[in-house]
């Protein structure tokens, strides 16, 4: 199998997934664990994923209940070494068999450090995995409406409490659903373009998702409408960008994104506290365009980019990182607690 | 930020010993650098003279003093520091700090403890408190009971059901802990345990659970990060210091990894650690349940490892955090762009492997368990498990070429299943053997509890070996086996080719390795790091070749005979080269060293010191010259092979080094120069050996070139003992000849350490051993300047040195060992390299011998007038033993080295320096009760004057039968102690157990022969010595040392011991 990049680089390797070709945007993730969670994260839709950790497959693949969505979302997987054998009590199959069953190609034997450096220097680029003898035309997944591809098609209800939260699914990870579904709460998970403003609700959640946020015009419009009320809003990842766009800010594409489990984010409202966060995003909020009713909440301690915003007076906030973790550190799980507390407060005040 | 202290006292860790090795030189040095950078004055207390941290130019003031409460108080009184650091000198510093706090010294002198508060340290050290604190936040620990007496302990154990785990509070490296299977076993263990610690813990035994460790950093503002996690190869029950360890963990799922991470952070926050600590877990392989095993609220061996594994400078950051800095304001030193508040992402893995030296001890037990026995460790970096495993095995320098394809009996294990089930130091080779013989991974897993993932990878190696045997060596197969860590030599062994031929073939087929950077962020950000490793899983180098630097070869693992002194020497070379404006490339792989700090060299290769790898690096970097003479024997051995491959060796030519190493040529050389040497012969049969020994005259010293078991050297007093040794322990053949030398009795031993330039002696120092020849120079008590050696002898030693230096055209460091007896000087050996005592002679004389040697190697003129003999003070260096760890070994000085480290002290007089030096190695001065047991007439007669001196001092003597009788006839009263076998009261056993004794002087009958110890029928002498060690009672087993000690004690008398700083001795001079 070959990995072909837009800059004409061709890397030979060994296939260990499905025997098919695929194209996508080539991105890298530096997490050392969590390939199951990562591969099933809908935000990776359309992307060929390079894992920088060199040994992959060590603990196999568990039951689907531990996935972040119904299946694999990446277009292809690139690793240095695939571990043919695995061991873990939770494993139900090997990574290779899962990839094969899911029709996802994968390549091993790649100098992933060299590849990562290329992506870092030249920025993420299109690429493809080609089965021997095949030629492939590279397609840009960002031209597609990736969010529409991964969002649920029909709304779905979780829990049965008096407090109702609308969760706009732009590619929502399962662990977000798990984090929100608590006693007393009903989560109504709706498709990305669903007009939730007609619904009665006490809190609005905007999920993560793949690709360019500006592709989600319908969602942005709905959020703008939601601004008419004071109902608490929390956005995560793409949800943050959508919130910012609705507020009037603009977004831009990062050269090579943040995809890792070790991004330090400083709470700039406090100044002395920094959290290690799990991230997976290619776009960010343009700081200069942030309207003055909004303030920066979190900042990336490495490159200074915006990692969270907060409205100066309304209970609206969002984080660019993943407090639901999975994969990654759980340090910021309190973001959900804060959100749910503000929802409870709202509910109490509007009872 | 709180107010910065002006002056800080840092407690070091003392001599290297099992459980506490060179890692604390690394952490202490980092701490000093971190404080100095802020203009804070630093005072260091550490008697380990071979460390970098005690160098001039680091701490503002250094005290080579015993790490005891008394001396610490003296130092505090004198220096009046406003703060103290307890976390950088291992368990020694931590315990001393706790004692100073408890006795109110810190309060009295208003000394603030920086970093983790004392109360938090107590919470982590006192097992009962620890468990209570953790249960407050629902964090689970192993079920356990603390006991302060035998009765309670036994009761608790029966509640938990056997087997149980016993452990001691405030202990180090698992000391005194272990698996206990029955009540009778428990009772024996408790006896010893309560001698060492007031508290013993009885705990449920977590058999088969995975062992995992996290390194956690927290600042005073509650920012908390995990820098590294590690997974043990062996399941619970094998101490982390005894197990292979990988970082990051390999078989933990995201959920497990992050759940334990979350518990770690929660726990550390709750406890309130400020700085660095580690937390150890047991993780159930099936249910995923965890138990917290312990928290070490200080820098540790694991943190040194984590530091080297990730590139995150843990000790440096911990020191900054202790001063009140925030993780947010500190930089990631590797990228210089990002901040210290992050968690390194690795795109490689490391494997740590322990190095044991138990075969140096005849009767030592080779099983491993919850107590540490290893003396050092190595760390391999690579991009597959197979690669790091094979690299690490080679790095151990135990003669193994990797996991498989090893020559030599030692790696073929007969009872492999037994050694897999009940682990020994050879477990990894037992697994190899089993896999070779077709035992399934499942079976090995069942026996050992080792996670199958590791075993599967090991099996891959064996499978590849099979392919190598069958298939042709295509480029693809070559690359595949290189990626699995096979060395050229191994491939050669398997395919019946020479190492050179394999290398040539490989290069022809373009199968070459890539140089990669350790950058803490897996390539996410550009990094300017010089921290490098070499792998076959790569197609591109991360760096461009350097500017023709000079490579310095390090010392490899700490082991008996090669310790921190060689790291010190390597560091001095780096410093000198840098001062001379040269680019430096350091090659070493010992994670417990300062030389592997990436700010010590322009480029650091954390790599093998093998011909193959050094050539790879030399070729890539276009190295101009290699320094091989400062890393001890490991680097010295590469001189000739590198030279033959066209590499430029700096200093003395490899041919001349070899002339000194080769016994035959060296002996001829001495004859030619008219230098006397003990008679010797090389033999290839037992019969010839017997004849030669007869001719030389007994006793003789036997040195086999091939050892089957036990020690490599022995003294034979007669034909019978010679034959017994030859039959039991060695193979004698033309392939494995033995050397027999005349053993010179009652000779004194002196040494010359020196530096020469182009065959001219430039500087030298003469040291004198307290013990007679027969005690290995590494185990001897060494004095500088000499106290008892005649000026004429010194002159003659110098003349001999000059001749040897001239003949071998030495440029650089060298060491010559002499026997001195009745005006006769004989040469034992010459090492054309830096010796163990270079840091000692450098620091005592005030001239940095390595700096001079390095300059000489660069061709600089180093001639000058160096005053090394007339000093106004005396320094004594003492060995640091680890016998308490080496169960079953006889703690008797011998021709083979047994000590694991050394310490030294200065004094205005010899007696003063001697006592302080002995105390620095853990010796406690007796107040009242001394047991004297002298074997043989000679020992009795000769020691009498010394005993009389002790008598005058008012000591109360106990003595074994013959000794008591002898003392009585000389008018010295003593209480008679019977033999154990007599069953009478008071016998040796009951007396030892009574806890009355404060010193034991036990001189073996035939001090030369190590026989009748251990085994099924141990002698009383052995029992006394062994028990003294196990019960932690000070012990002297050498007559000369006993004499010196008695003399010193009576001279120092009531004057007491002074506590002066190092430079105070200079100023007074
Ligand atoms: N309850 C237990 N059951 C089985 N093994 C244990 C238990 N507790 C500790 N161990 C083993 O003993 C070793 C030493 O114990 P630890 O508490 O870490 O002491 P140390 O202070 O010497 O590091 C551990 O590394 C582990 O392998
Ligand atoms: N011929 C001898 N007579 C008496 N003692 C000796 C003799 N040779 C060696 N020794 C003793 O044995 C010790 C170790 O011998 P040495 O040759 O220096 O071995 P190593 O290479 O391990 O340093 C010496 O330090 C000395 O005490
Ligand atoms: Mg431990
Ligand atoms: Mg010697």
mmCIF file of N, CA, C and O and ligand atoms in Angstrom, chain B residues 127 142 165 167 171-175 177 203-207 211 235-240 280 293-294 296 370, ligand 1:
data_model
loop_
_atom_site.group_PDB
_atom_site.id
_atom_site.type_symbol
_atom_site.label_atom_id
_atom_site.label_comp_id
_atom_site.label_asym_id
_atom_site.label_seq_id
_atom_site.Cartn_x
_atom_site.Cartn_y
_atom_site.Cartn_z
ATOM 1 N N UNK B 127 2.517 4.712 56.799
ATOM 2 C CA UNK B 127 1.520 3.965 56.029
ATOM 3 C C UNK B 127 0.112 4.147 56.574
ATOM 4 O O UNK B 127 -0.858 4.224 55.808
ATOM 5 N N UNK B 142 -4.286 -0.950 49.033
ATOM 6 C CA UNK B 142 -4.350 -2.372 49.358
ATOM 7 C C UNK B 142 -4.793 -2.513 50.807
ATOM 8 O O UNK B 142 -4.431 -1.701 51.653
ATOM 9 N N UNK B 165 1.839 -9.574 52.236
ATOM 10 C CA UNK B 165 2.992 -8.761 51.897
ATOM 11 C C UNK B 165 3.377 -8.042 53.185
ATOM 12 O O UNK B 165 2.518 -7.506 53.863
ATOM 13 N N UNK B 167 5.820 -5.013 54.787
ATOM 14 C CA UNK B 167 6.654 -3.872 54.407
ATOM 15 C C UNK B 167 6.876 -2.951 55.588
ATOM 16 O O UNK B 167 6.173 -3.014 56.580
ATOM 17 N N UNK B 171 10.914 3.319 54.522
ATOM 18 C CA UNK B 171 11.976 2.482 53.965
ATOM 19 C C UNK B 171 12.309 2.899 52.553
ATOM 20 O O UNK B 171 11.648 3.713 51.940
ATOM 21 N N UNK B 172 13.337 2.295 52.063
ATOM 22 C CA UNK B 172 13.896 2.687 50.791
ATOM 23 C C UNK B 172 14.051 1.444 49.942
ATOM 24 O O UNK B 172 14.516 0.416 50.417
ATOM 25 N N UNK B 173 13.629 1.564 48.688
ATOM 26 C CA UNK B 173 13.813 0.457 47.764
ATOM 27 C C UNK B 173 13.256 -0.856 48.278
ATOM 28 O O UNK B 173 13.822 -1.906 48.091
ATOM 29 N N UNK B 174 12.112 -0.769 48.936
ATOM 30 C CA UNK B 174 11.452 -1.992 49.367
ATOM 31 C C UNK B 174 12.186 -2.724 50.470
ATOM 32 O O UNK B 174 11.929 -3.887 50.753
ATOM 33 N N UNK B 175 13.131 -2.046 51.132
ATOM 34 C CA UNK B 175 13.954 -2.708 52.130
ATOM 35 C C UNK B 175 13.085 -3.365 53.196
ATOM 36 O O UNK B 175 12.187 -2.761 53.747
ATOM 37 N N UNK B 177 10.903 -5.563 52.867
ATOM 38 C CA UNK B 177 9.563 -5.972 52.470
ATOM 39 C C UNK B 177 9.609 -7.322 51.782
ATOM 40 O O UNK B 177 10.666 -7.810 51.432
ATOM 41 N N UNK B 203 -0.010 -6.566 54.581
ATOM 42 C CA UNK B 203 -0.862 -6.120 53.485
ATOM 43 C C UNK B 203 -1.339 -7.300 52.649
ATOM 44 O O UNK B 203 -0.634 -8.301 52.536
ATOM 45 N N UNK B 204 -2.496 -7.161 52.025
ATOM 46 C CA UNK B 204 -2.950 -8.214 51.104
ATOM 47 C C UNK B 204 -1.953 -8.281 49.951
ATOM 48 O O UNK B 204 -1.420 -7.261 49.505
ATOM 49 N N UNK B 205 -1.674 -9.491 49.492
ATOM 50 C CA UNK B 205 -0.698 -9.673 48.423
ATOM 51 C C UNK B 205 -1.411 -9.658 47.074
ATOM 52 O O UNK B 205 -2.275 -10.482 46.810
ATOM 53 N N UNK B 206 -1.038 -8.691 46.232
ATOM 54 C CA UNK B 206 -1.763 -8.483 44.982
ATOM 55 C C UNK B 206 -1.089 -9.252 43.840
ATOM 56 O O UNK B 206 -0.505 -8.661 42.934
ATOM 57 N N UNK B 207 -1.179 -10.544 43.906
ATOM 58 C CA UNK B 207 -0.499 -11.373 42.908
ATOM 59 C C UNK B 207 -1.147 -11.225 41.539
ATOM 60 O O UNK B 207 -2.361 -11.283 41.417
ATOM 61 N N UNK B 211 1.608 -3.643 37.377
ATOM 62 C CA UNK B 211 2.151 -2.543 38.166
ATOM 63 C C UNK B 211 2.417 -1.350 37.254
ATOM 64 O O UNK B 211 3.084 -1.469 36.230
ATOM 65 N N UNK B 235 4.540 -8.376 36.738
ATOM 66 C CA UNK B 235 3.402 -7.938 37.550
ATOM 67 C C UNK B 235 3.843 -7.637 38.981
ATOM 68 O O UNK B 235 4.990 -7.853 39.347
ATOM 69 N N UNK B 236 2.904 -7.183 39.792
ATOM 70 C CA UNK B 236 3.165 -6.863 41.198
ATOM 71 C C UNK B 236 3.949 -7.978 41.886
ATOM 72 O O UNK B 236 3.724 -9.151 41.632
ATOM 73 N N UNK B 237 4.813 -7.557 42.767
ATOM 74 C CA UNK B 237 5.598 -8.545 43.503
ATOM 75 C C UNK B 237 7.069 -8.463 43.126
ATOM 76 O O UNK B 237 7.923 -8.948 43.847
ATOM 77 N N UNK B 238 7.337 -7.859 41.974
ATOM 78 C CA UNK B 238 8.717 -7.574 41.607
ATOM 79 C C UNK B 238 8.873 -6.057 41.677
ATOM 80 O O UNK B 238 8.173 -5.333 40.973
ATOM 81 N N UNK B 239 9.734 -5.608 42.548
ATOM 82 C CA UNK B 239 9.938 -4.172 42.759
ATOM 83 C C UNK B 239 10.160 -3.453 41.432
ATOM 84 O O UNK B 239 10.804 -3.992 40.534
ATOM 85 N N UNK B 240 9.633 -2.234 41.310
ATOM 86 C CA UNK B 240 9.819 -1.490 40.044
ATOM 87 C C UNK B 240 11.295 -1.314 39.711
ATOM 88 O O UNK B 240 11.653 -1.223 38.557
ATOM 89 N N UNK B 280 2.309 4.989 42.636
ATOM 90 C CA UNK B 280 2.392 3.643 42.096
ATOM 91 C C UNK B 280 1.062 2.947 42.252
ATOM 92 O O UNK B 280 0.424 3.064 43.296
ATOM 93 N N UNK B 293 -0.409 1.884 45.566
ATOM 94 C CA UNK B 293 0.612 1.195 46.356
ATOM 95 C C UNK B 293 1.366 2.186 47.229
ATOM 96 O O UNK B 293 1.530 2.001 48.410
ATOM 97 N N UNK B 294 1.838 3.239 46.614
ATOM 98 C CA UNK B 294 2.508 4.249 47.424
ATOM 99 C C UNK B 294 2.668 5.551 46.656
ATOM 100 O O UNK B 294 2.515 5.607 45.440
ATOM 101 N N UNK B 296 5.622 8.577 46.538
ATOM 102 C CA UNK B 296 6.921 9.078 46.994
ATOM 103 C C UNK B 296 6.942 10.574 46.770
ATOM 104 O O UNK B 296 7.000 11.030 45.630
ATOM 105 N N UNK B 370 10.135 -8.132 46.097
ATOM 106 C CA UNK B 370 9.707 -6.776 46.415
ATOM 107 C C UNK B 370 10.830 -5.916 46.981
ATOM 108 O O UNK B 370 10.633 -4.748 47.266
HETATM 109 N N1 LIG C 1 0.318 -5.526 48.350
HETATM 110 C C1 LIG C 1 1.254 -5.941 47.510
HETATM 111 N N2 LIG C 1 1.170 -7.122 46.900
HETATM 112 C C2 LIG C 1 2.135 -7.547 46.031
HETATM 113 N N3 LIG C 1 3.228 -6.831 45.744
HETATM 114 C C3 LIG C 1 3.374 -5.630 46.337
HETATM 115 C C4 LIG C 1 2.406 -5.115 47.229
HETATM 116 N N4 LIG C 1 2.822 -3.902 47.639
HETATM 117 C C5 LIG C 1 3.993 -3.679 47.022
HETATM 118 N N5 LIG C 1 4.339 -4.697 46.228
HETATM 119 C C6 LIG C 1 5.546 -4.823 45.415
HETATM 120 O O1 LIG C 1 6.629 -4.368 46.188
HETATM 121 C C7 LIG C 1 7.332 -3.351 45.540
HETATM 122 C C8 LIG C 1 7.858 -2.361 46.551
HETATM 123 O O2 LIG C 1 6.820 -1.751 47.234
HETATM 124 P P1 LIG C 1 6.714 -0.175 47.358
HETATM 125 O O3 LIG C 1 5.565 0.138 48.197
HETATM 126 O O4 LIG C 1 6.706 0.443 46.009
HETATM 127 O O5 LIG C 1 8.036 0.159 48.148
HETATM 128 P P2 LIG C 1 9.308 1.063 47.774
HETATM 129 O O6 LIG C 1 9.234 2.200 48.693
HETATM 130 O O7 LIG C 1 10.432 0.181 48.043
HETATM 131 O O8 LIG C 1 9.225 1.447 46.341
HETATM 132 C C9 LIG C 1 6.387 -2.781 44.524
HETATM 133 O O9 LIG C 1 7.087 -2.257 43.441
HETATM 134 C C10 LIG C 1 5.509 -3.970 44.179
HETATM 135 O O10 LIG C 1 6.038 -4.737 43.112
#
